[in-house]
Structure formats: structure tokens, C-alpha cells
PDB file of C-alpha atoms and ligand atoms in Angstrom:
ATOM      1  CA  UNK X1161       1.370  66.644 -48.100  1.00 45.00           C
ATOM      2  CA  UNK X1162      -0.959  64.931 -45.631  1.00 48.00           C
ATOM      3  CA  UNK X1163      -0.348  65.602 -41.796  1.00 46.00           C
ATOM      4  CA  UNK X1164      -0.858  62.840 -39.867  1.00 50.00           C
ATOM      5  CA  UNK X1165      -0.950  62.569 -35.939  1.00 48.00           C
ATOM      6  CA  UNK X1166      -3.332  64.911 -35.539  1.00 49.00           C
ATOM      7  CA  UNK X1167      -6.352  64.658 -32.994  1.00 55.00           C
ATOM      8  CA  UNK X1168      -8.765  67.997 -34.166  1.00 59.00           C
ATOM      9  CA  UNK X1169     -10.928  66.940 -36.895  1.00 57.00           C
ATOM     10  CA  UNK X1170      -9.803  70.280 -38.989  1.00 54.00           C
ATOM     11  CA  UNK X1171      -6.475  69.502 -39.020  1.00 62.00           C
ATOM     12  CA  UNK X1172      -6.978  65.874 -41.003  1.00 69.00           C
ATOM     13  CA  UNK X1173      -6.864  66.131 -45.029  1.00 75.00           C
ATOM     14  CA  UNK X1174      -9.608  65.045 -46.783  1.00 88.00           C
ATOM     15  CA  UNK X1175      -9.164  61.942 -49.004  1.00 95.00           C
ATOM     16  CA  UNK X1176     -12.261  62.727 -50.989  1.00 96.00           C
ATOM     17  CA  UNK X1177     -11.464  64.961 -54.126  1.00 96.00           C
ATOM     18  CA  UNK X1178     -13.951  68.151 -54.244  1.00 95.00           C
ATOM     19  CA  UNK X1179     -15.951  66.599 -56.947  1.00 97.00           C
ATOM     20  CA  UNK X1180     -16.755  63.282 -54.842  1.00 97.00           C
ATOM     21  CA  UNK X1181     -17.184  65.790 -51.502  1.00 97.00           C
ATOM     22  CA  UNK X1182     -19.135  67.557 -54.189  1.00 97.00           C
ATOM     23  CA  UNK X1183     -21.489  64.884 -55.025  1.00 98.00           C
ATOM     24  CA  UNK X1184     -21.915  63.350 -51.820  1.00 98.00           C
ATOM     25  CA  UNK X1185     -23.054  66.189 -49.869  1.00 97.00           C
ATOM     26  CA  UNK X1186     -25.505  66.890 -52.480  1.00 97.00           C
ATOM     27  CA  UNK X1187     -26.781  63.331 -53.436  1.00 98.00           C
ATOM     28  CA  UNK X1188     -25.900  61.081 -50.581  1.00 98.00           C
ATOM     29  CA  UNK X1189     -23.957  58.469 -52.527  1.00 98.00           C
ATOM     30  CA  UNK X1190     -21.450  57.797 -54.154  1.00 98.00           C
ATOM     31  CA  UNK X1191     -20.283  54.918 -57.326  1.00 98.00           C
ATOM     32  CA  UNK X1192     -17.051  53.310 -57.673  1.00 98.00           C
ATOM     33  CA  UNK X1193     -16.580  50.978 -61.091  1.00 98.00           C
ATOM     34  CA  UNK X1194     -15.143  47.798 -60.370  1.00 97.00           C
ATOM     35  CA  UNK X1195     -13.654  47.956 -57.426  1.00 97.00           C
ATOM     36  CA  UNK X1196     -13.334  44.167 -57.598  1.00 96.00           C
ATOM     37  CA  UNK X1197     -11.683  42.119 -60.352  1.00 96.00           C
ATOM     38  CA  UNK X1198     -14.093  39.594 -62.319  1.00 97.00           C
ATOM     39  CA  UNK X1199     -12.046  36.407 -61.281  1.00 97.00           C
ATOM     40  CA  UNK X1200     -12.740  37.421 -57.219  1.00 97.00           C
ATOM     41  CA  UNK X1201     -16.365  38.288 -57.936  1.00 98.00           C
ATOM     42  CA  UNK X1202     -16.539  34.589 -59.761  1.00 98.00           C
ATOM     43  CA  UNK X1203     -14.678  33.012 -56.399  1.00 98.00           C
ATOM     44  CA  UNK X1204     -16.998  34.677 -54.246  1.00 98.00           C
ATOM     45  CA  UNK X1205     -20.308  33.669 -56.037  1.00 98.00           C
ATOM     46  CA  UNK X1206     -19.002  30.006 -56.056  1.00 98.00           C
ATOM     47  CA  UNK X1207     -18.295  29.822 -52.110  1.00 98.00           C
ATOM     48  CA  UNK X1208     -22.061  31.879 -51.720  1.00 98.00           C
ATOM     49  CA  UNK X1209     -23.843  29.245 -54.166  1.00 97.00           C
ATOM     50  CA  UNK X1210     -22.169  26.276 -52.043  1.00 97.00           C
ATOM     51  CA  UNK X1211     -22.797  28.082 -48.691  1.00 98.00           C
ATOM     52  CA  UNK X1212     -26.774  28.921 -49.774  1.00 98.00           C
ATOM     53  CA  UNK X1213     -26.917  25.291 -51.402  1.00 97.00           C
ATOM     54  CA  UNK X1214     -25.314  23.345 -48.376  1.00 97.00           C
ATOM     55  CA  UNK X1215     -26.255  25.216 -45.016  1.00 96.00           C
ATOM     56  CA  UNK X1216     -25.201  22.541 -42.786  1.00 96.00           C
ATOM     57  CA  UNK X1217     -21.756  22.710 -44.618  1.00 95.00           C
ATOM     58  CA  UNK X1218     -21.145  26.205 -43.619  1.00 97.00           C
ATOM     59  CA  UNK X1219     -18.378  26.818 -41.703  1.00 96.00           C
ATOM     60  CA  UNK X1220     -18.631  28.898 -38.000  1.00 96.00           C
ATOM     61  CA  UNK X1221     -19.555  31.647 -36.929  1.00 97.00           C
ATOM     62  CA  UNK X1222     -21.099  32.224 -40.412  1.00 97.00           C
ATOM     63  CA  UNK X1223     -24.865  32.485 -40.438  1.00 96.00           C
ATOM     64  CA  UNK X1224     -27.413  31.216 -42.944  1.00 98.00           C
ATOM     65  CA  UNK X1225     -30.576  32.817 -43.138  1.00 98.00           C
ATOM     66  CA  UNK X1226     -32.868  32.272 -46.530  1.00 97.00           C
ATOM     67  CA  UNK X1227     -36.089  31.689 -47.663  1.00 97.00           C
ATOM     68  CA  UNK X1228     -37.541  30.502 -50.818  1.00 96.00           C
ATOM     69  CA  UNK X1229     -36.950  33.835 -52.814  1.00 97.00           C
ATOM     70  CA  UNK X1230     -33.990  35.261 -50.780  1.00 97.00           C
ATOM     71  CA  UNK X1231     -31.104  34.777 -47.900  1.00 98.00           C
ATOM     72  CA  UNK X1232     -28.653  36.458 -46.227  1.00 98.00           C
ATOM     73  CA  UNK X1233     -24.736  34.975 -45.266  1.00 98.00           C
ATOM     74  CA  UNK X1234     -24.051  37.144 -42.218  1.00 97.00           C
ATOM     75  CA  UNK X1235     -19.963  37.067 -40.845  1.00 97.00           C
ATOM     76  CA  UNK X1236     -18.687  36.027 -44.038  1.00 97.00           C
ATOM     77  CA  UNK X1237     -15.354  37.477 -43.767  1.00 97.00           C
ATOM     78  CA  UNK X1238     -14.761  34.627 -41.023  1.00 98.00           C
ATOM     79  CA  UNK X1239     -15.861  31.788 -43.084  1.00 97.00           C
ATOM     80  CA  UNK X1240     -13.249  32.776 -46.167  1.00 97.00           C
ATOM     81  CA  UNK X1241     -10.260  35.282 -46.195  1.00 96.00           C
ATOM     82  CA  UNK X1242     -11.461  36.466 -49.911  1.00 97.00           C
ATOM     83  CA  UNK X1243     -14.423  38.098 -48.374  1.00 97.00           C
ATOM     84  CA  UNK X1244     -12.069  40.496 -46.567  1.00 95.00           C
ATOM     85  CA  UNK X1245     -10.968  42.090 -49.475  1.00 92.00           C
ATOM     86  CA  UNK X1246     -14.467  43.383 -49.319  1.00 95.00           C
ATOM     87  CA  UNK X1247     -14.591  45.656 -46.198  1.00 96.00           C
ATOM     88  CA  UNK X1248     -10.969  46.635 -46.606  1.00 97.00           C
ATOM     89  CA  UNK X1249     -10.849  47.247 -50.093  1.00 98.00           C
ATOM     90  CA  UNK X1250      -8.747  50.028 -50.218  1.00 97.00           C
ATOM     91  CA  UNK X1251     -10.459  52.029 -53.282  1.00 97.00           C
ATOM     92  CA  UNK X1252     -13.394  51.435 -50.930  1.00 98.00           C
ATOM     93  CA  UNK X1253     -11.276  52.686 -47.676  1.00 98.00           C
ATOM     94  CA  UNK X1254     -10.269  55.864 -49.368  1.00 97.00           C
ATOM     95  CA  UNK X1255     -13.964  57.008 -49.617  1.00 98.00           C
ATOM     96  CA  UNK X1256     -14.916  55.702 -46.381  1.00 98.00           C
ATOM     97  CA  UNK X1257     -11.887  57.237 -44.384  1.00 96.00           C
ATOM     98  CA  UNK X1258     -12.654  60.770 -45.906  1.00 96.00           C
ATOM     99  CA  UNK X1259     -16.401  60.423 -44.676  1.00 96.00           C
ATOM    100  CA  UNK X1260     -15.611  59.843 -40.966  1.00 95.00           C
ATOM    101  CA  UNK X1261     -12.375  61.523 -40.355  1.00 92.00           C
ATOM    102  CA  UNK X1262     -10.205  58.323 -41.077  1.00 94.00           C
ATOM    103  CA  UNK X1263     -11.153  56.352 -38.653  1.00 94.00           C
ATOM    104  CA  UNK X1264     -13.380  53.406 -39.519  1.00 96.00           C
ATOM    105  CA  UNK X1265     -15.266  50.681 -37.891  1.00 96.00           C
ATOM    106  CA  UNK X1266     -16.948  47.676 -39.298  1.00 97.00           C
ATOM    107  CA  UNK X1267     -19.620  46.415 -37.439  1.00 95.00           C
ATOM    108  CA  UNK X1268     -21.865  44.086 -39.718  1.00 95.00           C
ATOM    109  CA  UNK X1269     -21.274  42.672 -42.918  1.00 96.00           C
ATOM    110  CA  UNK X1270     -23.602  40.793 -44.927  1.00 97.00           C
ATOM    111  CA  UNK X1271     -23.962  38.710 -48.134  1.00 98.00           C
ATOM    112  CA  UNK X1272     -27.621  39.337 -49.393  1.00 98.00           C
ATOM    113  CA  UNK X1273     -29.230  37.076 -52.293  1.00 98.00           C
ATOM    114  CA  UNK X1274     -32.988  37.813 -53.576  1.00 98.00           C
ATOM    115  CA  UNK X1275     -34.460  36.277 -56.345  1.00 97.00           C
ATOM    116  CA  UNK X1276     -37.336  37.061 -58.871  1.00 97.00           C
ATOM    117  CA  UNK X1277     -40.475  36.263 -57.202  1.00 96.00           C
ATOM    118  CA  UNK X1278     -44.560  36.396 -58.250  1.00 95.00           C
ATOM    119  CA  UNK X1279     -45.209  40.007 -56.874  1.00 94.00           C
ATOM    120  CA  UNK X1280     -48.872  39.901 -54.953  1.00 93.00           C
ATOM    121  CA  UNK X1281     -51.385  42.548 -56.161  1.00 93.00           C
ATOM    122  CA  UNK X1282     -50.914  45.829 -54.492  1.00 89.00           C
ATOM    123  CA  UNK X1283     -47.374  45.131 -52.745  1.00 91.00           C
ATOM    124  CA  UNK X1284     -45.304  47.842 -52.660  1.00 89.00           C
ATOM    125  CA  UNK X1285     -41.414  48.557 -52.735  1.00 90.00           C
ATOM    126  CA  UNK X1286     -41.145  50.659 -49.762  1.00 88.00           C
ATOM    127  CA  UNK X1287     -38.414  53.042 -48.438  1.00 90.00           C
ATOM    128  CA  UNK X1288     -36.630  53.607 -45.270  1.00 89.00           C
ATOM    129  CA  UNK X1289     -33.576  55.237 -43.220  1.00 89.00           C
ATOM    130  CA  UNK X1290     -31.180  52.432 -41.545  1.00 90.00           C
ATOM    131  CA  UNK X1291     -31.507  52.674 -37.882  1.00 83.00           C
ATOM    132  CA  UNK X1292     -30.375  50.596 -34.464  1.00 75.00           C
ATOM    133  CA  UNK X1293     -33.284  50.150 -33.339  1.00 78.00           C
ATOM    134  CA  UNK X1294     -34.270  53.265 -31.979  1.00 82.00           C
ATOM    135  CA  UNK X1295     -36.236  55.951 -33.435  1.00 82.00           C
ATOM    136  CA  UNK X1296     -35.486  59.601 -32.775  1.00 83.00           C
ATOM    137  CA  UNK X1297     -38.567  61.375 -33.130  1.00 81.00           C
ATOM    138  CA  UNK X1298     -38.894  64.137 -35.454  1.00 74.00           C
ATOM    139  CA  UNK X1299     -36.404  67.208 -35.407  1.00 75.00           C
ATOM    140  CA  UNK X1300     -33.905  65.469 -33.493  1.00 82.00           C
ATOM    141  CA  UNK X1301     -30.404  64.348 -35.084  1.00 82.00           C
ATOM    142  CA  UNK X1302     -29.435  60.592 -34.107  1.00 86.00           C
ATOM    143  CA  UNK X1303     -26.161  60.433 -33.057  1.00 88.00           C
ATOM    144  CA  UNK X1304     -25.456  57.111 -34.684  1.00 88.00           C
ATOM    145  CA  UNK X1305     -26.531  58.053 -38.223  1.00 90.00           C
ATOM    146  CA  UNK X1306     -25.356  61.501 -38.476  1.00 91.00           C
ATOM    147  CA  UNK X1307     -24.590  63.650 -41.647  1.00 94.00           C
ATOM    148  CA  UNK X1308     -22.755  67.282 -41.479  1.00 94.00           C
ATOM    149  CA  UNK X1309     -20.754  69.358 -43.753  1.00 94.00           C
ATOM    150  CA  UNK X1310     -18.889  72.186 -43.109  1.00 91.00           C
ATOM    151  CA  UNK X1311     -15.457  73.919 -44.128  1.00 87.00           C
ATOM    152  CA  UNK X1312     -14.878  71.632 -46.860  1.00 87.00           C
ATOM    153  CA  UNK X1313     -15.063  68.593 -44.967  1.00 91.00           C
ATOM    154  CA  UNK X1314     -17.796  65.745 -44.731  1.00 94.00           C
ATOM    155  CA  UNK X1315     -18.512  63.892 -41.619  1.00 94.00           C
ATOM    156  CA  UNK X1316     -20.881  61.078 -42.142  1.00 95.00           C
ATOM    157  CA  UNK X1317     -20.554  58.467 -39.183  1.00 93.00           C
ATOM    158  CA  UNK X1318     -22.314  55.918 -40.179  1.00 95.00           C
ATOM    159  CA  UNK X1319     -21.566  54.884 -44.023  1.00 97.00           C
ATOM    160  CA  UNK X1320     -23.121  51.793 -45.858  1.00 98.00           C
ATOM    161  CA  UNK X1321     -21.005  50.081 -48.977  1.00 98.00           C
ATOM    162  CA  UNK X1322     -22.948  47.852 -50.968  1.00 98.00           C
ATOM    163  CA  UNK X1323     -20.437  45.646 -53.970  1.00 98.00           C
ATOM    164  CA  UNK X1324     -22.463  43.790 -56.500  1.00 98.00           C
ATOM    165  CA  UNK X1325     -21.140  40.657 -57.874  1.00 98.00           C
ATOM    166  CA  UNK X1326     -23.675  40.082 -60.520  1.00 98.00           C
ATOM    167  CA  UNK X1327     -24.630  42.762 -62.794  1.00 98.00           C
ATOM    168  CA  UNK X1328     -27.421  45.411 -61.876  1.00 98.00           C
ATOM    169  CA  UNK X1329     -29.948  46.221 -64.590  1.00 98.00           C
ATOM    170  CA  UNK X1330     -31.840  49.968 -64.264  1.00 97.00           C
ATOM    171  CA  UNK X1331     -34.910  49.512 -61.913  1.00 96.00           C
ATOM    172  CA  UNK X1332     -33.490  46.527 -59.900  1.00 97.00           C
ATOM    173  CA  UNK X1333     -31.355  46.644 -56.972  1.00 97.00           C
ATOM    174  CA  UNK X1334     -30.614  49.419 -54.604  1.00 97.00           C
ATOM    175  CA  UNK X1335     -33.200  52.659 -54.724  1.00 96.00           C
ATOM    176  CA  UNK X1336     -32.774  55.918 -53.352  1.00 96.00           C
ATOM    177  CA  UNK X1337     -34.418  59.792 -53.134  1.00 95.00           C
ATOM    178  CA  UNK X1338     -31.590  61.556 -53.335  1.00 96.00           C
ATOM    179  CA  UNK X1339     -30.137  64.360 -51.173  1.00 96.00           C
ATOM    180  CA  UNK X1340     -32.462  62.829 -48.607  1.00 93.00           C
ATOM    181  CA  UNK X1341     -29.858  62.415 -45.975  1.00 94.00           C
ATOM    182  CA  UNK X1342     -30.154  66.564 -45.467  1.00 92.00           C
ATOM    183  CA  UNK X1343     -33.592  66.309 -45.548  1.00 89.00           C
ATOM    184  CA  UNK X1344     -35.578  67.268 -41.961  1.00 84.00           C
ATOM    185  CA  UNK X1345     -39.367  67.002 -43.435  1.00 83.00           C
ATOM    186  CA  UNK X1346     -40.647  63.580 -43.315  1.00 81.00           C
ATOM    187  CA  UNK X1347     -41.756  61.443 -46.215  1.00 81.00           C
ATOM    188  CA  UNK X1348     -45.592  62.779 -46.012  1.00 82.00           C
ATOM    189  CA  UNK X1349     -47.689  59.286 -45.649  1.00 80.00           C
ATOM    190  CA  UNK X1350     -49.866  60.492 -48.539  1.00 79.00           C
ATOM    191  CA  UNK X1351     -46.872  60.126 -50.818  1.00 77.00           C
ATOM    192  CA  UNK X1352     -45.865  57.131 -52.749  1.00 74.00           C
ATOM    193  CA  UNK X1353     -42.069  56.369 -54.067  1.00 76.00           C
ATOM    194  CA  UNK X1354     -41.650  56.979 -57.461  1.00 71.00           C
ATOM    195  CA  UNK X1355     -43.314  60.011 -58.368  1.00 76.00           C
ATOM    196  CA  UNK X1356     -42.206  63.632 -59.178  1.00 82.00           C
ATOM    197  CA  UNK X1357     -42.316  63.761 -54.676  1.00 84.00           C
ATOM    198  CA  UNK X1358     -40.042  61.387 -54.558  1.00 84.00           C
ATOM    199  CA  UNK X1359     -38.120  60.691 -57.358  1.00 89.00           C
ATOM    200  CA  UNK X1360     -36.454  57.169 -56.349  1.00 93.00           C
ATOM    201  CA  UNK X1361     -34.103  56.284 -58.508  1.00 95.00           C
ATOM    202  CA  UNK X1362     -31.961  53.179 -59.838  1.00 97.00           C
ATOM    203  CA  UNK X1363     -28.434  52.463 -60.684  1.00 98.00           C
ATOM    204  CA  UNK X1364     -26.901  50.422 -63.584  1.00 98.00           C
ATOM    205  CA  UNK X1365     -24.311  48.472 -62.107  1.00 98.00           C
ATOM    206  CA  UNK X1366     -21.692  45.430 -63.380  1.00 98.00           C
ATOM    207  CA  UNK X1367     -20.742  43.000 -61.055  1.00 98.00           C
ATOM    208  CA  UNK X1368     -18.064  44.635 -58.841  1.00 98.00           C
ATOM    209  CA  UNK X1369     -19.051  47.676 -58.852  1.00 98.00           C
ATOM    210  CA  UNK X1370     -19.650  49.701 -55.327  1.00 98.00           C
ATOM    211  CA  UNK X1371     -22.303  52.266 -54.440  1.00 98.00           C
ATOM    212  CA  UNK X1372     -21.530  53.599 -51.032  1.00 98.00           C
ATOM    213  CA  UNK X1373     -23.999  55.896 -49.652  1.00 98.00           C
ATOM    214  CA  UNK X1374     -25.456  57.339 -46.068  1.00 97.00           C
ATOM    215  CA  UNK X1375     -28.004  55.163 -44.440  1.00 95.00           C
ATOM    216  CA  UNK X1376     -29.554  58.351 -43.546  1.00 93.00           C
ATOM    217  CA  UNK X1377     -30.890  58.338 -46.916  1.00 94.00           C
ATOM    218  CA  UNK X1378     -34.151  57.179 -47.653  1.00 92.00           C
ATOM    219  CA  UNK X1379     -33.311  53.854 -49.534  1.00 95.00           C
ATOM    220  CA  UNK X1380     -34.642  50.115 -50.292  1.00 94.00           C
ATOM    221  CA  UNK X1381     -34.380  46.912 -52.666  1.00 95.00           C
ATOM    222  CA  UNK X1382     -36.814  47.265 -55.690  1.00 95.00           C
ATOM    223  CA  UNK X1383     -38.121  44.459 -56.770  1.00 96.00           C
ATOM    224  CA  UNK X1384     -35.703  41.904 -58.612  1.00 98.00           C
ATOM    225  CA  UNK X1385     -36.980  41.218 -61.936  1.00 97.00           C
ATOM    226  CA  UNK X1386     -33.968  39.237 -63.265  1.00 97.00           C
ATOM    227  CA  UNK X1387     -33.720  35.411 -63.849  1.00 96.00           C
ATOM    228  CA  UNK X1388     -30.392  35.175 -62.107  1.00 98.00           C
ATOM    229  CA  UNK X1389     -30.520  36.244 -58.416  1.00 98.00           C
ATOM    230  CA  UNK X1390     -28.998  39.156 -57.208  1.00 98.00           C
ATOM    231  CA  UNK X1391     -26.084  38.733 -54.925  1.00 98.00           C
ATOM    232  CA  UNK X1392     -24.761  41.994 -53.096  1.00 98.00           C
ATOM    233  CA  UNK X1393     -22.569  42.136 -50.128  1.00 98.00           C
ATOM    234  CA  UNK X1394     -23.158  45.071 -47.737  1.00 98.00           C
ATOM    235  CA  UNK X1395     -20.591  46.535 -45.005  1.00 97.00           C
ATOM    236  CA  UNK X1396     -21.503  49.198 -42.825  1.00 96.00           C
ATOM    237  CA  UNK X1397     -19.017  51.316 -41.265  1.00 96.00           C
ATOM    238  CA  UNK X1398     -19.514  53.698 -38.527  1.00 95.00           C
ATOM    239  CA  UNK X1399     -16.673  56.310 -36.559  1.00 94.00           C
ATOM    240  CA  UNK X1400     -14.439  54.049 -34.589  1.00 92.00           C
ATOM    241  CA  UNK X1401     -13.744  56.828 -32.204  1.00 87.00           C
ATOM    242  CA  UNK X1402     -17.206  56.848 -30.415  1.00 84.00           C
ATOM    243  CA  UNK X1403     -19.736  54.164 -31.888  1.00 80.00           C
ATOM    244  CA  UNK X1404     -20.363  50.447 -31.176  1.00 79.00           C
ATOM    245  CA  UNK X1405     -23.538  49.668 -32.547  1.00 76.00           C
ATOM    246  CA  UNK X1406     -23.212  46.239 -32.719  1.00 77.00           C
ATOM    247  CA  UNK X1407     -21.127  44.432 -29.919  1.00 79.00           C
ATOM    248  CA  UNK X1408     -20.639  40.757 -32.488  1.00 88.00           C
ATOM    249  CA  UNK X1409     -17.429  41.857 -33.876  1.00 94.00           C
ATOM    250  CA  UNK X1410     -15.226  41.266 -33.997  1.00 96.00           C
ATOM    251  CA  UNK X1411     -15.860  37.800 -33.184  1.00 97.00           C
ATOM    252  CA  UNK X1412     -13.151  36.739 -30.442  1.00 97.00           C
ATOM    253  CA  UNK X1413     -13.657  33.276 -30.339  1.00 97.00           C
ATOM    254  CA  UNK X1414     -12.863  32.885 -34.352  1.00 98.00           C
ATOM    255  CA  UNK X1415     -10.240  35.665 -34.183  1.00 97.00           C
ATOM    256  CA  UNK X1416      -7.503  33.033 -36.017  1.00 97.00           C
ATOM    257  CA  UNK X1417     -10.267  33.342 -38.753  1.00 97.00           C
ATOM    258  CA  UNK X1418      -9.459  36.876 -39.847  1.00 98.00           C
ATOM    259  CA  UNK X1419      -6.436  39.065 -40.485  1.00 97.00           C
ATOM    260  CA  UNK X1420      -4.796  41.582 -38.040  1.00 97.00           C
ATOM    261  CA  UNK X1421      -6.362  44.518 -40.286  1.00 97.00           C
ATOM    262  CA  UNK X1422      -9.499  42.980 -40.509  1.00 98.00           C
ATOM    263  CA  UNK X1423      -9.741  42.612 -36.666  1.00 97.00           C
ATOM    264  CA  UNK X1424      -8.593  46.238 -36.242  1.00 97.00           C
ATOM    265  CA  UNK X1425     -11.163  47.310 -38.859  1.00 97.00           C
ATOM    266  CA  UNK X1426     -13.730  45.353 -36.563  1.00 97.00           C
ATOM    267  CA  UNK X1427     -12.542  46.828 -33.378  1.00 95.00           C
ATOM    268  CA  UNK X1428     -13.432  50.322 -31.254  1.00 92.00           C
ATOM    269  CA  UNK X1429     -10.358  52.405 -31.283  1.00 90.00           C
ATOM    270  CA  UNK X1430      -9.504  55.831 -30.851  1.00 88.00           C
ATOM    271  CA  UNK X1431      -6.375  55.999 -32.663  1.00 88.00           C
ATOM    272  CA  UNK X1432      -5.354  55.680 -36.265  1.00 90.00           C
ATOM    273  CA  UNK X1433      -5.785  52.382 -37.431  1.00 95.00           C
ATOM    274  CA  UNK X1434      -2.855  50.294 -39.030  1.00 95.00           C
ATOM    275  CA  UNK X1435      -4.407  49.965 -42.742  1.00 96.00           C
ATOM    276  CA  UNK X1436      -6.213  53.099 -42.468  1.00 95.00           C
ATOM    277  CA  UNK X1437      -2.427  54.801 -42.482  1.00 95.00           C
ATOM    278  CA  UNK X1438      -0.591  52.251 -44.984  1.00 96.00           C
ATOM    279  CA  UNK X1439      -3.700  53.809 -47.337  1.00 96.00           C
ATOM    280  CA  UNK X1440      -2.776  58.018 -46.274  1.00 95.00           C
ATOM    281  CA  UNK X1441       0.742  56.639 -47.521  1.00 95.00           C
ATOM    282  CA  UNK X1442       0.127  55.683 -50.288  1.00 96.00           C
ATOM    283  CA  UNK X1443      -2.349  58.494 -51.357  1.00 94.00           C
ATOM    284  CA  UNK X1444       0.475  60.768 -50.210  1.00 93.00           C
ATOM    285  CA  UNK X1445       3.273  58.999 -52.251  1.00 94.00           C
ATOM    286  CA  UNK X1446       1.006  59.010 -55.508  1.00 93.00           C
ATOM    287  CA  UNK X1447       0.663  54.945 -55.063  1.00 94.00           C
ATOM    288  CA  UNK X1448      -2.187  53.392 -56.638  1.00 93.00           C
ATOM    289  CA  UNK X1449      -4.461  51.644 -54.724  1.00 94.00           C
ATOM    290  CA  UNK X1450      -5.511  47.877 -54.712  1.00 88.00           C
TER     291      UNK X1450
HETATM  292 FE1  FE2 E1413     -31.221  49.902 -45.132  1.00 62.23          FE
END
């Protein structure tokens, strides 16, 4: 039975199982299979194409960025209700919510296309930890991005999801060290990725499948050596109860534009969110979730 209500972190149940709180702590990320059905990962890649294709055609306050080899659709939930399903995907949620006590916030969401492009000689795929724009210097936690594990529970404030809709081949996409969201040595300069130092790896994915992992570990895009470009839509979540690290959402002015649990999932608040408890039901009744 889950108990509800409760303000101390160590009274709130998990909803990780121990093998996900298992495999997190060690690895840093975690992989849900098709968390998205084909037909609304075919929907979604038709409104991207036209939105990529047709900038000026885009409707507010979603924002085109691209180049020739790749772009980025930035506030997409606001442009069509599908993309919600996204960021409050409850499969998705479930994971999420046991990371940062139950209590998430979205504060960016972005559609990200990169194509295959003629790699210049001696460019390198490079790695990094997700930041806001500060630095902490070496040795010292930032508050933002923190990771911590202790009597059985996870607390991992800031939390990235990243849902493919095309399919991933090994050595494309997302790359990671992991367990690197522990780690407190930094990446010595003299050591390139991919090498028994730092073992980067690469995950074979179909298209709506989720990898949700801690910006804290040291990740990046390898290079995309498919003919079809890759299309991945990243959310990142952080503790509603303290952090705001981006003040854009939710975006008042186009508040008609999203759901009520969409704009609660976008807003700062200290208390239980409306979705975030319809989900603890249904967990607690046994319900499956959609
Ligand atoms: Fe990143």
C-alpha cells in the first residue's frame, strides 16, 4: 500500500522496482521498450517533417532552429497536443516520479533531428555533463544536477528522457560512460572516448523506445551514420519542489495550447501534482499504465 500525503522524503514509496533502483544507481540510465505506439511515432514524424520543411508555417511559440545537417523544434508540446503524450507518458512518469521523490517538473522539451553528414578529418564525438550554465568547479556537488542514494531510495533531481521515433542502430545515437554520474575524478584531458578509460557505449533502440538517464552522466550524440535522419525528442525534468532552471514554461501567453496536466507538469509546485497521483493510484490498484 502506498502512503500518500506525506512531506519527509523517507516516508514516500518508491515506484522504481529494486532491479531498475538497481541498475540506475549503478549505470546511470535506464531503457523502456516502446513506450509509444508505432501509429503516434508515425503522427509525430509527419507534423516534425512539415514543421522542419515549412518553418514559416509553424505555429507559436514553437521554435525552429536547423541547419543543413540538423535542427531542433523547441516547445513542441504547444504547437500539437500529441506531443504531450511525450513528457507525461505515464510508463515514462513512473520512472521519473521514483527518481525525484514524485514530484516532477518539466522545464525544456525539445525535438532534435541530425542527419548523416561528411565527417572532417580529425573531428571528434566528444562528451559532456548537462549543465545551466554554470560550472561548479571540481569537488563540489551542483545543486541542480544532483545524484544520491541512500536507504533504498534514489534521488536524482535533474532527469533527462530521450524517446526515439525512428529506429537506433548500435554506434549511433545517444553515448554514455556509464556509472559516471557517481564519478568525482574528472575525465583526464589525455583520455579519448572510446577506449578501455572510457568505455562509451551505444544503445540499439526501435522507434519509441525511451532511455532516461542522469545528465550528470558523461554523455553525447555519436555521429549519425544512417540515411534516414534521426529524430529524438528530449524532456528534462528536474524536482518541482525547489528548482526552476528555466523560467519559459510554462508558456502563459499560449496556456489554451496545453492541457491542465501538462501546465502543472510545467509549473514550480511544492505539492503533489494532479497526474503525478492519478499514476500512485493506479500503481497501487495494480492498473496498467498508458
Ligand atoms: Fe546533454
Amino acid at each position: 500500500m502506498l502512503i500518500r500525503g506525506a512531506d519527509s522524503a523517507i516516508d514516500l514509496p518508491s515506484t522504481l522496482t529494486e532491479e531498475e533502483k538497481w541498475h540506475y544507481d549503478l549505470f546511470g540510465y535506464l531503457v523502456l521498450r516502446q513506450v509509444v505506439s508505432p501509429a503516434e511515432v508515425e503522427q509525430m514524424l509527419e507534423i516534425a517533417s512539415r514543421w522542419f520543411a515549412n518553418p514559416e508555417t509553424v505555429p507559436e511559440p514553437v521554435n525552429v532552429t536547423q541547419d543543413e545537417y540538423s535542427g531542433v523544434l523547441n516547445n513542441v508540446q504547444y504547437g500539437d497536443r500529441i506531443f504531450e503524450r511525450l513528457s507525461l507518458n505515464e510508463k515514462v512518469m513512473r520512472i521519473v516520479m521514483g527518481l525525484m521523490w514524485n514530484r516532477p517538473r518539466l522545464f525544456n522539451f525539445a525535438l532534435v533531428m541530425q542527419k548523416q553528414r561528411p565527417i572532417p578529418e580529425g573531428e571528434k564525438e566528444r562528451l559532456h555533463r548537462d549543465t545551466s550554465g554554470f560550472e561548479f568547479p571540481d569537488g563540489f556537488r551542483n545543486p541542480h544536477n544532483d545524484y544520491q542514494a541512500g536507504n533504498g531510495q534514489i534521488y536524482s533531481n535533474y532527469v533527462n528522457t530521450a524517446i526515439t521515433l525512428v529506429d537506433v542502430p548500435q554506434d549511433n545515437g545517444f553515448m554514455c560512460i556509464p556509472g559516471t554520474h557517481k564519478s568525482q575524478v574528472k575525465l583526464p584531458s589525455t583520455l579519448d572516448i572510446d577506449n578501455e578509460w572510457a568505455p562509451a557505449i551505444t544503445f540499439e533502440l526501435k522507434a519509441g523506445d525511451c532511455l532516461i538517464f542522469s545528465p550528470r552522466l558523461m554523455h553525447g550524440p555519436k555521429f549519425w551514420k544512417v540515411d534516414y535522419p534521426r529524430r529524438v525528442v528530449f524532456n528534462r525534468y528536474q524536482f518541482s519542489f525547489y528548482f526552476n532552471e528555466n523560467y519559459n514554461l510554462p508558456i502563459e501567453t499560449h496556456r489554451h495550447c496545453i492541457s491542465d496536466d501538462q501546465y502543472e507538469l510545467e509549473s514550480v509546485q511544492r505539492s503533489e501534482k494532479g497526474f503525478a497521483k492519478r499514476i500512485l493510484e493506479k500503481i497501487d490498484k495494480g492498473e496498467e499504465l498508458c
